[in-house]
PDB file of C-alpha atoms in Angstrom:
ATOM      1  CA  MET A 154      -0.148  -0.470  -0.012  1.00  0.00           C
ATOM      2  CA  ARG A 155       2.634   2.608   0.944  1.00  0.00           C
ATOM      3  CA  GLU A 156       5.128   1.503  -2.412  1.00  0.00           C
ATOM      4  CA  ARG A 157       7.853   1.523   0.245  1.00  0.00           C
ATOM      5  CA  LEU A 158       9.682  -0.367   2.783  1.00  0.00           C
ATOM      6  CA  LEU A 159       8.672  -0.557   6.451  1.00  0.00           C
ATOM      7  CA  ARG A 160       9.191  -1.891   9.834  1.00  0.00           C
ATOM      8  CA  PHE A 161       7.334  -3.371  12.120  1.00  0.00           C
ATOM      9  CA  ALA A 162       7.240  -4.359  15.867  1.00  0.00           C
ATOM     10  CA  LEU A 163       6.089  -8.025  15.392  1.00  0.00           C
ATOM     11  CA  ASP A 164       4.241  -7.887  18.578  1.00  0.00           C
ATOM     12  CA  ALA A 165       2.254  -4.602  17.719  1.00  0.00           C
ATOM     13  CA  ILE A 166       0.383  -6.789  14.586  1.00  0.00           C
ATOM     14  CA  GLU A 167      -3.001  -7.911  15.457  1.00  0.00           C
ATOM     15  CA  SER A 168      -4.050 -10.204  12.099  1.00  0.00           C
ATOM     16  CA  ALA A 169      -2.271 -10.793   8.732  1.00  0.00           C
ATOM     17  CA  GLN A 170      -3.841 -11.941   5.770  1.00  0.00           C
ATOM     18  CA  VAL A 171      -2.101 -13.927   2.728  1.00  0.00           C
ATOM     19  CA  LEU A 172      -2.208 -12.553  -0.646  1.00  0.00           C
ATOM     20  CA  ASP A 173      -2.225 -13.483  -3.472  1.00  0.00           C
ATOM     21  CA  ASP A 174      -0.113 -11.207  -4.986  1.00  0.00           C
ATOM     22  CA  LYS A 175       3.479 -11.645  -5.437  1.00  0.00           C
ATOM     23  CA  ALA A 176       6.306  -9.487  -3.553  1.00  0.00           C
ATOM     24  CA  ARG A 177       8.523  -7.433  -4.945  1.00  0.00           C
ATOM     25  CA  ASP A 178      12.006  -8.866  -4.796  1.00  0.00           C
ATOM     26  CA  ILE A 179      14.798  -6.638  -3.315  1.00  0.00           C
ATOM     27  CA  ALA A 180      18.095  -7.022  -2.889  1.00  0.00           C
ATOM     28  CA  MET A 181      19.251  -7.518   0.443  1.00  0.00           C
ATOM     29  CA  ARG A 182      21.946  -4.484   0.060  1.00  0.00           C
ATOM     30  CA  GLN A 183      19.269  -2.366  -0.631  1.00  0.00           C
ATOM     31  CA  VAL A 184      17.356  -3.497   2.545  1.00  0.00           C
ATOM     32  CA  GLN A 185      20.534  -3.228   4.814  1.00  0.00           C
ATOM     33  CA  ALA A 186      20.656   0.534   3.146  1.00  0.00           C
ATOM     34  CA  GLU A 187      17.181   1.579   3.951  1.00  0.00           C
ATOM     35  CA  MET A 188      15.777  -0.279   6.845  1.00  0.00           C
ATOM     36  CA  ASP A 189      19.856  -0.385   9.406  1.00  0.00           C
ATOM     37  CA  ALA A 190      20.478   3.947   8.691  1.00  0.00           C
ATOM     38  CA  GLY A 191      17.774   4.884  11.280  1.00  0.00           C
ATOM     39  CA  TYR A 192      16.933   3.450  14.911  1.00  0.00           C
ATOM     40  CA  GLY A 193      14.495   0.992  15.863  1.00  0.00           C
ATOM     41  CA  ILE A 194      11.499   0.702  14.467  1.00  0.00           C
ATOM     42  CA  TYR A 195      11.883   3.737  12.345  1.00  0.00           C
ATOM     43  CA  ALA A 196      13.756   3.703   9.412  1.00  0.00           C
ATOM     44  CA  GLY A 197      15.024   6.026   6.381  1.00  0.00           C
ATOM     45  CA  SER A 198      17.468   6.998   4.252  1.00  0.00           C
ATOM     46  CA  GLN A 199      18.588  10.201   5.934  1.00  0.00           C
ATOM     47  CA  PRO A 200      19.621   9.762   9.142  1.00  0.00           C
ATOM     48  CA  GLN A 201      21.080  12.477  11.909  1.00  0.00           C
ATOM     49  CA  TRP A 202      23.557  11.383  14.736  1.00  0.00           C
ATOM     50  CA  ALA A 203      23.022  11.417  18.143  1.00  0.00           C
ATOM     51  CA  LEU A 204      25.968  11.459  20.928  1.00  0.00           C
ATOM     52  CA  LEU A 205      24.870  10.290  24.570  1.00  0.00           C
ATOM     53  CA  ARG A 206      27.229  10.626  27.661  1.00  0.00           C
ATOM     54  CA  PHE A 207      26.652   8.010  30.010  1.00  0.00           C
ATOM     55  CA  ASP A 208      27.433   9.099  33.834  1.00  0.00           C
ATOM     56  CA  ALA A 209      30.587   6.347  35.436  1.00  0.00           C
ATOM     57  CA  GLN A 210      27.650   4.952  37.341  1.00  0.00           C
ATOM     58  CA  ALA A 211      25.771   3.590  34.328  1.00  0.00           C
ATOM     59  CA  ALA A 212      29.075   3.703  31.348  1.00  0.00           C
ATOM     60  CA  LEU A 213      29.917  -0.324  32.083  1.00  0.00           C
ATOM     61  CA  TRP A 214      26.482  -0.943  31.588  1.00  0.00           C
ATOM     62  CA  ALA A 215      26.582   1.109  28.545  1.00  0.00           C
ATOM     63  CA  SER A 216      29.656   0.149  26.412  1.00  0.00           C
ATOM     64  CA  ARG A 217      28.784  -3.450  26.894  1.00  0.00           C
ATOM     65  CA  GLU A 218      25.598  -2.015  25.287  1.00  0.00           C
ATOM     66  CA  GLN A 219      24.239  -2.320  21.577  1.00  0.00           C
ATOM     67  CA  TRP A 220      21.881   0.467  20.493  1.00  0.00           C
ATOM     68  CA  HIS A 221      22.605   0.375  16.983  1.00  0.00           C
ATOM     69  CA  PRO A 222      24.362  -1.903  14.405  1.00  0.00           C
ATOM     70  CA  GLN A 223      26.741   1.365  13.268  1.00  0.00           C
ATOM     71  CA  GLN A 224      26.851   3.049  16.686  1.00  0.00           C
ATOM     72  CA  GLN A 225      30.120   4.271  17.874  1.00  0.00           C
ATOM     73  CA  GLY A 226      31.857   4.692  21.265  1.00  0.00           C
ATOM     74  CA  ARG A 227      34.671   5.599  23.226  1.00  0.00           C
ATOM     75  CA  TRP A 228      35.842   6.426  27.617  1.00  0.00           C
ATOM     76  CA  LEU A 229      36.269   9.412  28.563  1.00  0.00           C
ATOM     77  CA  GLY A 230      38.764   8.644  31.294  1.00  0.00           C
ATOM     78  CA  ALA A 231      40.167   4.916  32.235  1.00  0.00           C
ATOM     79  CA  PRO A 232      37.294   2.599  31.182  1.00  0.00           C
ATOM     80  CA  GLY A 233      35.357   0.968  34.016  1.00  0.00           C
ATOM     81  CA  ASP A 234      36.109   4.531  35.865  1.00  0.00           C
ATOM     82  CA  SER A 235      34.964   6.733  33.853  1.00  0.00           C
ATOM     83  CA  ASP A 236      32.187   8.487  31.428  1.00  0.00           C
ATOM     84  CA  TRP A 237      31.002   7.023  28.072  1.00  0.00           C
ATOM     85  CA  GLU A 238      30.153   8.732  24.694  1.00  0.00           C
ATOM     86  CA  LEU A 239      27.935   6.734  22.652  1.00  0.00           C
ATOM     87  CA  ARG A 240      27.427   8.190  18.984  1.00  0.00           C
ATOM     88  CA  LEU A 241      24.493   6.254  16.545  1.00  0.00           C
ATOM     89  CA  PRO A 242      21.895   6.773  14.099  1.00  0.00           C
ATOM     90  CA  TYR A 243      18.395   8.010  14.173  1.00  0.00           C
ATOM     91  CA  VAL A 244      16.031   8.977  11.415  1.00  0.00           C
ATOM     92  CA  ASP A 245      12.522   9.626  13.802  1.00  0.00           C
ATOM     93  CA  GLU A 246      13.566  11.226  17.839  1.00  0.00           C
ATOM     94  CA  THR A 247      10.447   8.883  18.978  1.00  0.00           C
ATOM     95  CA  GLU A 248      12.091   5.428  20.424  1.00  0.00           C
ATOM     96  CA  LEU A 249      15.295   7.034  20.920  1.00  0.00           C
ATOM     97  CA  VAL A 250      13.745  10.020  23.574  1.00  0.00           C
ATOM     98  CA  MET A 251      12.214   6.609  25.259  1.00  0.00           C
ATOM     99  CA  ASP A 252      15.290   5.003  25.731  1.00  0.00           C
ATOM    100  CA  VAL A 253      17.124   7.905  26.758  1.00  0.00           C
ATOM    101  CA  MET A 254      14.671   8.560  29.400  1.00  0.00           C
ATOM    102  CA  ARG A 255      14.459   5.224  30.486  1.00  0.00           C
ATOM    103  CA  GLN A 256      18.426   5.737  31.874  1.00  0.00           C
ATOM    104  CA  GLY A 257      17.574   8.940  33.433  1.00  0.00           C
ATOM    105  CA  PRO A 258      19.848  10.912  35.617  1.00  0.00           C
ATOM    106  CA  GLU A 259      22.857   8.750  34.469  1.00  0.00           C
ATOM    107  CA  VAL A 260      22.906   9.613  30.662  1.00  0.00           C
ATOM    108  CA  GLN A 261      22.092  13.067  28.538  1.00  0.00           C
ATOM    109  CA  VAL A 262      21.561  13.951  24.655  1.00  0.00           C
ATOM    110  CA  VAL A 263      24.850  16.213  23.945  1.00  0.00           C
ATOM    111  CA  GLU A 264      23.816  16.648  20.128  1.00  0.00           C
ATOM    112  CA  PRO A 265      22.022  17.402  18.113  1.00  0.00           C
ATOM    113  CA  PRO A 266      20.172  20.928  19.940  1.00  0.00           C
ATOM    114  CA  ALA A 267      16.818  19.277  18.847  1.00  0.00           C
ATOM    115  CA  LEU A 268      16.956  16.185  19.967  1.00  0.00           C
ATOM    116  CA  ARG A 269      18.588  17.491  22.994  1.00  0.00           C
ATOM    117  CA  GLU A 270      15.774  19.646  23.944  1.00  0.00           C
ATOM    118  CA  ARG A 271      13.291  16.917  22.688  1.00  0.00           C
ATOM    119  CA  VAL A 272      14.295  14.903  25.718  1.00  0.00           C
ATOM    120  CA  ARG A 273      14.294  17.963  28.344  1.00  0.00           C
ATOM    121  CA  SER A 274      10.877  18.772  27.540  1.00  0.00           C
ATOM    122  CA  ARG A 275       9.790  14.981  27.708  1.00  0.00           C
ATOM    123  CA  LEU A 276      11.467  15.309  31.104  1.00  0.00           C
ATOM    124  CA  ALA A 277      10.011  18.732  32.547  1.00  0.00           C
ATOM    125  CA  GLU A 278       6.940  16.801  31.297  1.00  0.00           C
ATOM    126  CA  ALA A 279       7.486  13.807  33.537  1.00  0.00           C
ATOM    127  CA  ALA A 280       7.995  16.043  36.508  1.00  0.00           C
ATOM    128  CA  ALA A 281       4.936  18.165  36.886  1.00  0.00           C
ATOM    129  CA  ARG A 282       3.393  15.006  37.197  1.00  0.00           C
ATOM    130  CA  TYR A 283       4.513  14.607  40.253  1.00  0.00           C
ATOM    131  CA  ALA A 284       4.300  17.892  41.272  1.00  0.00           C
ATOM    132  CA  GLY A 285       2.804  19.348  44.025  1.00  0.00           C
TER     133      GLY A 285
END
C-alpha cells in the first residue's frame, strides 16, 4: 500500500492476511541501506547522529550495550572509571527519546540540540506529574 519498505514491531500486529499478489524482489543491500540507517523500528535513508554521554555509574553497562549496529562508543577517561560517549544514527526521534529517558539521570544528550531539547521537554512533562 505504501510502496516503500517499512519495519514493524511484531508484537503490535493484530492480524495478517495472505494475499495472492506476488512479493516484490528487493536486493538485500537495498533493504539494509534503508532499514539499518534508523533507530529502532524507524527507518529511512537520511539519518541524523545523536551523541549521548553516560556517567561513570552507568558507563560500564552502556559500553556493553548495542543500541544500533553502526554505533560508535568511546571512554572519556580510564575504562570502567569514567564517562562513556555513544554516537548512533536515528531517523525519527520517538523511540530514541524513550530509550534515553529510561536511563534517567545517568545519561544526557550532547547533540543534536533538537534531540536534547526534546528529551528535556519530555522530562519536564514527566516531572510536572509529580509536582505538588
